[in-house]
CSV table of C-alpha atoms in Angstrom, one decimal:
chain,number,residue,atom,x,y,z
A,1,MET,CA,39.0,129.1,78.6
A,2,LEU,CA,42.5,128.1,79.7
A,3,ALA,CA,42.9,126.1,76.5
A,4,ALA,CA,42.0,129.2,74.5
A,5,LEU,CA,44.7,131.1,76.3
A,6,PHE,CA,47.4,128.5,75.7
A,7,SER,CA,46.5,128.1,72.0
A,8,ALA,CA,47.2,131.7,71.5
A,9,ALA,CA,50.7,131.3,73.0
A,10,GLY,CA,51.6,128.2,71.0
A,11,ALA,CA,52.8,128.4,67.4
A,12,HIS,CA,51.4,125.1,66.2
A,13,PRO,CA,47.9,123.5,65.9
A,14,ASP,CA,47.0,120.8,68.4
A,15,GLU,CA,46.5,117.1,67.4
A,16,ILE,CA,44.2,115.1,69.6
A,17,LYS,CA,44.4,111.3,69.3
A,18,LEU,CA,41.3,109.4,70.5
A,19,LYS,CA,41.1,105.8,71.9
A,20,ASP,CA,39.5,104.6,68.6
A,21,GLY,CA,42.5,105.9,66.6
A,22,THR,CA,40.9,109.0,65.3
A,23,LYS,CA,43.1,112.2,65.1
A,24,ILE,CA,41.6,115.6,65.3
A,25,VAL,CA,43.7,118.6,64.2
A,26,GLY,CA,42.8,122.1,65.3
A,27,THR,CA,42.9,124.6,68.1
A,28,ILE,CA,41.7,123.8,71.6
A,29,VAL,CA,39.6,126.8,72.6
A,30,GLY,CA,37.9,125.6,75.8
A,31,PHE,CA,37.7,122.9,78.5
A,32,GLU,CA,34.6,122.4,80.6
A,33,ASP,CA,32.4,119.6,81.8
A,34,ASN,CA,35.4,117.2,81.3
A,35,SER,CA,35.3,118.0,77.5
A,36,PHE,CA,37.6,119.8,75.1
A,37,LYS,CA,36.2,122.3,72.7
A,38,VAL,CA,38.3,122.2,69.5
A,39,LYS,CA,38.2,124.7,66.6
A,40,THR,CA,39.0,123.0,63.4
A,41,SER,CA,39.1,124.1,59.7
A,42,TYR,CA,35.6,122.6,59.3
A,43,GLY,CA,33.9,123.9,62.4
A,44,PHE,CA,33.9,123.1,66.2
A,45,ALA,CA,34.2,119.7,67.8
A,46,VAL,CA,33.7,118.7,71.4
A,47,VAL,CA,35.8,115.8,72.6
A,48,GLN,CA,35.2,114.1,76.0
A,49,LYS,CA,38.4,114.0,78.1
A,50,ASP,CA,38.1,110.2,78.8
A,51,GLN,CA,38.3,109.5,75.1
A,52,VAL,CA,41.6,111.3,74.6
A,53,VAL,CA,44.8,109.2,74.4
A,54,SER,CA,47.2,112.1,73.8
A,55,ILE,CA,47.5,115.7,72.7
A,56,VAL,CA,50.5,116.6,70.5
A,57,VAL,CA,51.6,120.0,69.2
A,58,SER,CA,53.2,119.7,65.7
A,59,ASP,CA,53.8,122.0,62.7
A,60,GLY,CA,50.5,122.4,60.8
A,61,ALA,CA,52.0,122.3,57.3
A,62,LYS,CA,53.8,119.0,58.0
A,63,LYS,CA,50.9,117.4,59.8
A,64,ALA,CA,48.6,118.0,56.8
A,65,ASP,CA,50.7,115.5,54.8
A,66,THR,CA,50.5,112.7,57.4
A,67,VAL,CA,46.9,113.0,58.8
A,68,ALA,CA,43.8,112.1,56.7
A,69,LYS,CA,41.1,114.7,56.2
A,70,PRO,CA,37.9,114.3,58.3
A,71,SER,CA,35.0,112.9,56.4
A,72,ALA,CA,32.2,114.9,58.1
A,73,ALA,CA,31.9,118.4,59.5
A,74,ALA,CA,31.9,118.8,63.3
A,75,PRO,CA,28.8,120.2,65.0
A,76,THR,CA,28.5,123.9,65.7
A,77,ALA,CA,29.6,125.4,69.0
A,78,ALA,CA,25.9,125.8,70.1
A,79,ALA,CA,25.2,122.1,69.6
A,80,ALA,CA,28.5,121.1,71.1
A,81,ALA,CA,27.6,123.0,74.3
A,82,SER,CA,24.5,120.9,74.9
A,83,SER,CA,25.9,117.4,74.2
A,84,ALA,CA,29.3,115.9,73.2
A,85,PRO,CA,29.1,114.5,69.6
A,86,PRO,CA,30.7,111.3,68.5
A,87,PRO,CA,34.4,111.5,67.5
A,88,VAL,CA,35.0,112.7,63.9
A,89,LYS,CA,35.7,109.7,61.6
A,90,LEU,CA,38.4,109.6,59.0
A,91,ASP,CA,38.1,108.4,55.4
A,92,LYS,CA,39.6,104.9,55.3
A,93,THR,CA,41.0,105.2,51.8
A,94,GLU,CA,42.8,108.5,52.5
A,95,HIS,CA,44.0,107.2,55.9
A,96,ALA,CA,45.6,104.1,54.2
A,97,ALA,CA,47.5,106.2,51.6
A,98,ALA,CA,51.3,106.1,51.8
A,99,THR,CA,52.9,109.3,53.0
A,100,PRO,CA,56.5,110.6,52.4
A,101,ALA,CA,59.2,109.8,55.0
A,102,PRO,CA,59.6,112.6,57.5
A,103,LYS,CA,62.6,114.7,58.2
A,104,ALA,CA,64.6,113.9,61.3
A,105,SER,CA,63.2,116.9,63.1
A,106,ASP,CA,59.6,115.7,62.5
A,107,ALA,CA,60.1,112.2,63.9
A,108,ALA,CA,59.0,113.1,67.4
A,109,ASN,CA,55.7,114.5,66.4
A,110,ALA,CA,54.6,112.6,63.2
A,111,ILE,CA,53.6,109.0,62.6
A,112,VAL,CA,54.5,108.0,59.0
A,113,GLU,CA,53.7,104.9,57.1
A,114,TYR,CA,56.7,104.0,54.9
A,115,PRO,CA,56.2,102.4,51.5
A,116,HIS,CA,57.5,98.9,51.0
A,117,THR,CA,58.8,96.9,48.0
A,118,ASP,CA,57.2,93.6,47.2
A,119,THR,CA,59.3,90.6,46.2
A,120,PRO,CA,59.2,90.2,42.4
A,121,THR,CA,57.1,87.4,41.0
A,122,PRO,CA,59.2,84.6,39.3
A,123,SER,CA,59.1,84.3,35.5
A,124,ALA,CA,56.1,82.4,34.1
A,125,GLN,CA,58.6,80.2,32.1
A,126,GLY,CA,60.7,79.4,35.1
A,127,ASP,CA,60.2,77.3,38.2
A,128,ALA,CA,57.4,79.0,40.2
A,129,LEU,CA,59.3,78.1,43.4
A,130,ALA,CA,62.6,79.2,42.2
A,131,THR,CA,64.5,81.7,44.3
A,132,PRO,CA,65.4,84.9,42.4
A,133,LYS,CA,69.1,85.7,42.0
A,134,ARG,CA,70.5,87.8,44.8
A,135,ASP,CA,71.6,90.5,42.5
A,136,SER,CA,68.1,90.8,41.0
A,137,GLN,CA,66.4,91.5,44.3
A,138,PRO,CA,65.5,95.1,45.0
A,139,ALA,CA,67.2,96.8,47.9
A,140,VAL,CA,64.9,97.3,50.8
A,141,ALA,CA,65.9,100.1,53.2
A,142,THR,CA,65.6,99.5,56.9
A,143,VAL,CA,63.9,102.5,58.6
A,144,ALA,CA,64.4,102.9,62.3
A,145,ALA,CA,61.2,103.6,64.3
A,146,PRO,CA,60.8,107.2,65.4
A,147,PRO,CA,62.2,107.8,68.9
A,148,LYS,CA,59.6,108.2,71.6
A,149,PRO,CA,59.4,111.7,73.0
A,150,ALA,CA,61.2,112.2,76.4
A,151,ALA,CA,58.9,112.1,79.4
A,152,PRO,CA,58.4,115.6,80.9
A,153,GLU,CA,60.5,116.4,83.9
A,154,PRO,CA,58.4,116.1,87.1
A,155,MET,CA,57.1,119.5,88.2
A,156,HIS,CA,58.5,120.7,91.5
A,157,GLU,CA,56.4,123.7,92.7
A,158,GLN,CA,55.1,125.0,95.9
A,159,VAL,CA,53.0,127.8,97.5
A,160,SER,CA,54.1,129.5,100.6
A,161,GLY,CA,51.7,132.2,101.8
A,162,ASN,CA,51.3,134.5,98.8
A,163,THR,CA,54.4,133.3,96.9
A,164,TYR,CA,54.3,130.7,94.1
A,165,THR,CA,57.7,129.0,93.5
A,166,ASN,CA,58.5,126.7,90.5
A,167,ASP,CA,61.9,124.9,91.1
A,168,THR,CA,61.6,123.0,87.8
A,169,TYR,CA,61.7,126.1,85.6
A,170,GLY,CA,63.4,128.3,88.2
A,171,PHE,CA,61.1,131.2,89.0
A,172,ARG,CA,58.8,132.6,91.7
A,173,MET,CA,56.0,135.1,91.6
A,174,TYR,CA,53.2,136.7,93.6
A,175,LYS,CA,50.0,134.6,94.0
A,176,PRO,CA,47.0,136.5,95.1
A,177,PRO,CA,45.4,135.2,98.3
A,178,THR,CA,42.1,134.2,96.6
A,179,TRP,CA,43.8,132.4,93.6
A,180,LYS,CA,44.5,128.7,93.5
A,181,VAL,CA,47.0,126.8,91.4
A,182,ILE,CA,45.0,124.8,88.8
A,183,GLU,CA,46.0,121.2,89.0
A,184,GLY,CA,46.8,119.3,85.8
A,185,ALA,CA,47.3,122.4,83.6
A,186,ARG,CA,50.5,121.0,82.3
A,187,LYS,CA,48.8,117.7,81.2
A,188,ILE,CA,45.7,119.4,79.7
A,189,LEU,CA,47.7,122.2,77.9
A,190,PRO,CA,50.8,120.9,76.1
A,191,GLY,CA,53.8,123.2,76.8
A,192,ALA,CA,52.1,125.0,79.7
A,193,ILE,CA,54.1,125.5,82.9
A,194,THR,CA,51.4,126.3,85.3
A,195,ALA,CA,48.1,128.1,85.7
A,196,MET,CA,46.3,129.9,88.5
A,197,GLY,CA,42.8,131.4,88.8
A,198,THR,CA,39.8,132.2,91.0
A,199,ASP,CA,37.3,129.6,92.0
A,200,ASP,CA,34.5,131.3,90.1
A,201,GLN,CA,36.5,131.0,86.8
A,202,THR,CA,36.3,134.7,86.1
A,203,THR,CA,40.1,135.4,86.3
A,204,TYR,CA,43.0,133.3,84.9
A,205,LEU,CA,46.8,133.5,84.7
A,206,LEU,CA,48.7,131.1,82.5
A,207,ILE,CA,52.5,130.8,82.3
A,208,GLY,CA,53.9,129.1,79.2
A,209,GLN,CA,57.2,128.7,77.4
A,210,GLU,CA,58.0,128.9,73.7
A,211,THR,CA,61.3,127.0,72.9
A,212,GLY,CA,63.3,126.4,69.8
A,213,GLY,CA,65.2,129.8,69.6
A,214,LYS,CA,62.4,131.6,67.9
A,215,SER,CA,62.6,135.4,67.8
A,216,LEU,CA,60.5,137.5,70.1
A,217,ALA,CA,58.8,139.2,67.2
A,218,SER,CA,57.8,135.9,65.6
A,219,VAL,CA,56.3,134.6,68.9
A,220,MET,CA,54.3,137.8,69.3
A,221,ASP,CA,53.0,137.7,65.7
A,222,VAL,CA,51.8,134.1,66.1
A,223,ALA,CA,50.2,134.8,69.4
A,224,ASP,CA,48.4,137.8,68.0
A,225,LYS,CA,47.0,135.8,65.1
A,226,ARG,CA,45.8,133.0,67.4
A,227,LEU,CA,44.0,135.5,69.6
A,228,HIS,CA,42.3,136.9,66.5
A,229,ASP,CA,41.2,133.3,65.7
A,230,VAL,CA,40.0,132.4,69.2
A,231,MET,CA,38.3,135.6,70.3
A,232,GLU,CA,35.4,137.4,68.6
A,233,ASN,CA,35.7,141.1,68.2
A,234,PHE,CA,39.4,141.0,69.2
A,235,ARG,CA,40.6,144.6,69.9
A,236,PRO,CA,44.3,145.4,70.7
A,237,LEU,CA,44.4,148.3,73.2
A,238,ASP,CA,48.1,149.2,73.8
A,239,GLU,CA,51.6,148.0,74.0
A,240,LYS,CA,54.4,149.0,76.3
A,241,ARG,CA,57.8,147.9,77.6
A,242,VAL,CA,58.0,146.6,81.1
A,243,THR,CA,60.9,145.2,83.3
A,244,ILE,CA,60.3,141.7,84.5
A,245,SER,CA,63.1,140.0,86.6
A,246,GLY,CA,65.6,142.6,85.2
A,247,VAL,CA,64.7,141.8,81.6
A,248,THR,CA,63.0,144.2,79.2
A,249,ALA,CA,59.7,142.5,78.2
A,250,ILE,CA,56.8,143.5,76.0
A,251,GLU,CA,53.3,143.8,77.4
A,252,ARG,CA,50.2,144.0,75.3
A,253,ARG,CA,46.6,144.6,76.4
A,254,PHE,CA,43.5,143.6,74.5
A,255,ARG,CA,39.7,143.0,74.7
A,256,GLY,CA,37.6,140.3,73.1
A,257,SER,CA,34.7,138.0,73.5
A,258,VAL,CA,34.6,134.2,74.1
A,259,ASP,CA,31.2,132.4,74.3
A,260,GLN,CA,29.4,135.8,74.1
A,261,LYS,CA,31.3,137.1,77.2
A,262,ASP,CA,33.6,140.1,77.1
A,263,TRP,CA,37.1,139.6,78.5
A,264,SER,CA,39.9,142.0,79.4
A,265,GLY,CA,43.3,140.5,78.8
A,266,VAL,CA,47.0,141.1,78.9
A,267,VAL,CA,50.0,139.1,77.7
A,268,ALA,CA,53.6,139.7,78.5
A,269,TYR,CA,56.5,138.2,76.5
A,270,VAL,CA,59.7,137.7,78.4
A,271,PRO,CA,62.8,136.6,76.4
A,272,ARG,CA,65.2,134.4,78.3
A,273,GLY,CA,68.1,132.7,76.5
A,274,ALA,CA,66.7,130.6,73.6
A,275,SER,CA,63.2,130.7,75.1
A,276,VAL,CA,60.4,133.2,75.3
A,277,TYR,CA,58.1,133.0,78.4
A,278,THR,CA,54.5,134.0,77.8
A,279,ILE,CA,52.3,135.1,80.6
A,280,PHE,CA,48.6,135.4,79.8
A,281,GLY,CA,46.2,137.1,82.2
A,282,MET,CA,42.4,137.4,81.6
A,283,THR,CA,39.4,138.5,83.6
A,284,LEU,CA,35.7,138.9,82.9
A,285,ALA,CA,35.2,142.4,81.8
A,286,ASP,CA,31.4,142.8,82.4
A,287,THR,CA,31.7,142.9,86.2
A,288,ASP,CA,32.3,145.8,88.7
A,289,LEU,CA,35.6,144.1,89.7
A,290,VAL,CA,37.3,144.3,86.3
A,291,GLN,CA,39.7,147.1,87.2
A,292,ILE,CA,40.6,145.5,90.5
A,293,GLN,CA,41.3,142.2,88.9
A,294,GLU,CA,43.3,143.9,86.1
A,295,ASN,CA,45.6,145.4,88.7
A,296,VAL,CA,46.0,142.1,90.5
A,297,ILE,CA,47.0,140.4,87.2
A,298,SER,CA,49.5,143.2,86.5
A,299,ARG,CA,51.1,142.8,90.0
A,300,ALA,CA,51.4,139.0,89.5
A,301,ILE,CA,53.0,139.4,86.1
A,302,THR,CA,55.6,142.0,87.1
A,303,SER,CA,56.4,140.1,90.3
A,304,LEU,CA,57.9,137.2,88.4
A,305,GLN,CA,61.6,136.6,89.3
A,306,PHE,CA,63.9,134.0,87.8
A,307,THR,CA,65.9,132.1,90.4
A,308,LYS,CA,68.2,130.1,88.1
């Protein structure tokens, strides 16, 4: 469920690289039983966590030029829930095809095979071992390897009583007494800052960050579309302006179904400098505690205070 929340906040599809070299491009919509549930253009796939080498977020249009298409459709969500299928195989011929060189801005997220120029064959009338003249040899450009992405800064966070403090990103907020910080959320969900929730997995709160100087309107439009894709019967309820840490933010409430369960959700968009912080809260709607949990989520969101 956390992966579905984060995919709605991000602007790009996810790329999962497996140990056998397979790459799966799509939207991570769930994580349970140590397996990722991935929604792709050809159906749902379930990938075991211990088979994953890395998860990368990259622009979908550019990635389509560098990743080969899968050769077989993934199993349906119902089949994926009962057993994890083998990884999706890629067509060897398409995978070996040369791809155009990427722009400098794509180097961190794309792996590109550059075309090469073979040395020309000596003339049949000349010496087969003769060395061609220097001025007749084609120029071969030297392409530097793409730089490795910088390692993420170690997360410095702590919980004191009912207060969660994140020194890495410079904010603190209210943590309900029954909630726990979900360990490893930053590794499982690329771009996530932290996540909290109840032990029974009926209520979640996810804090993420969208960087790159994108406008608030574009971030909201992309998140709204992703929620439509992830949730069945997605229903926007209302939108209002709220004040979070002295900044005017936008809060949207919605309802929708995931795995045949109805959820009540809210997302707040908080602009800060060249970034937009996204705070997703969701709770199971078919319980008697839904209104109580909705109020708890609202209190946690509006309590956020930036400390830097």
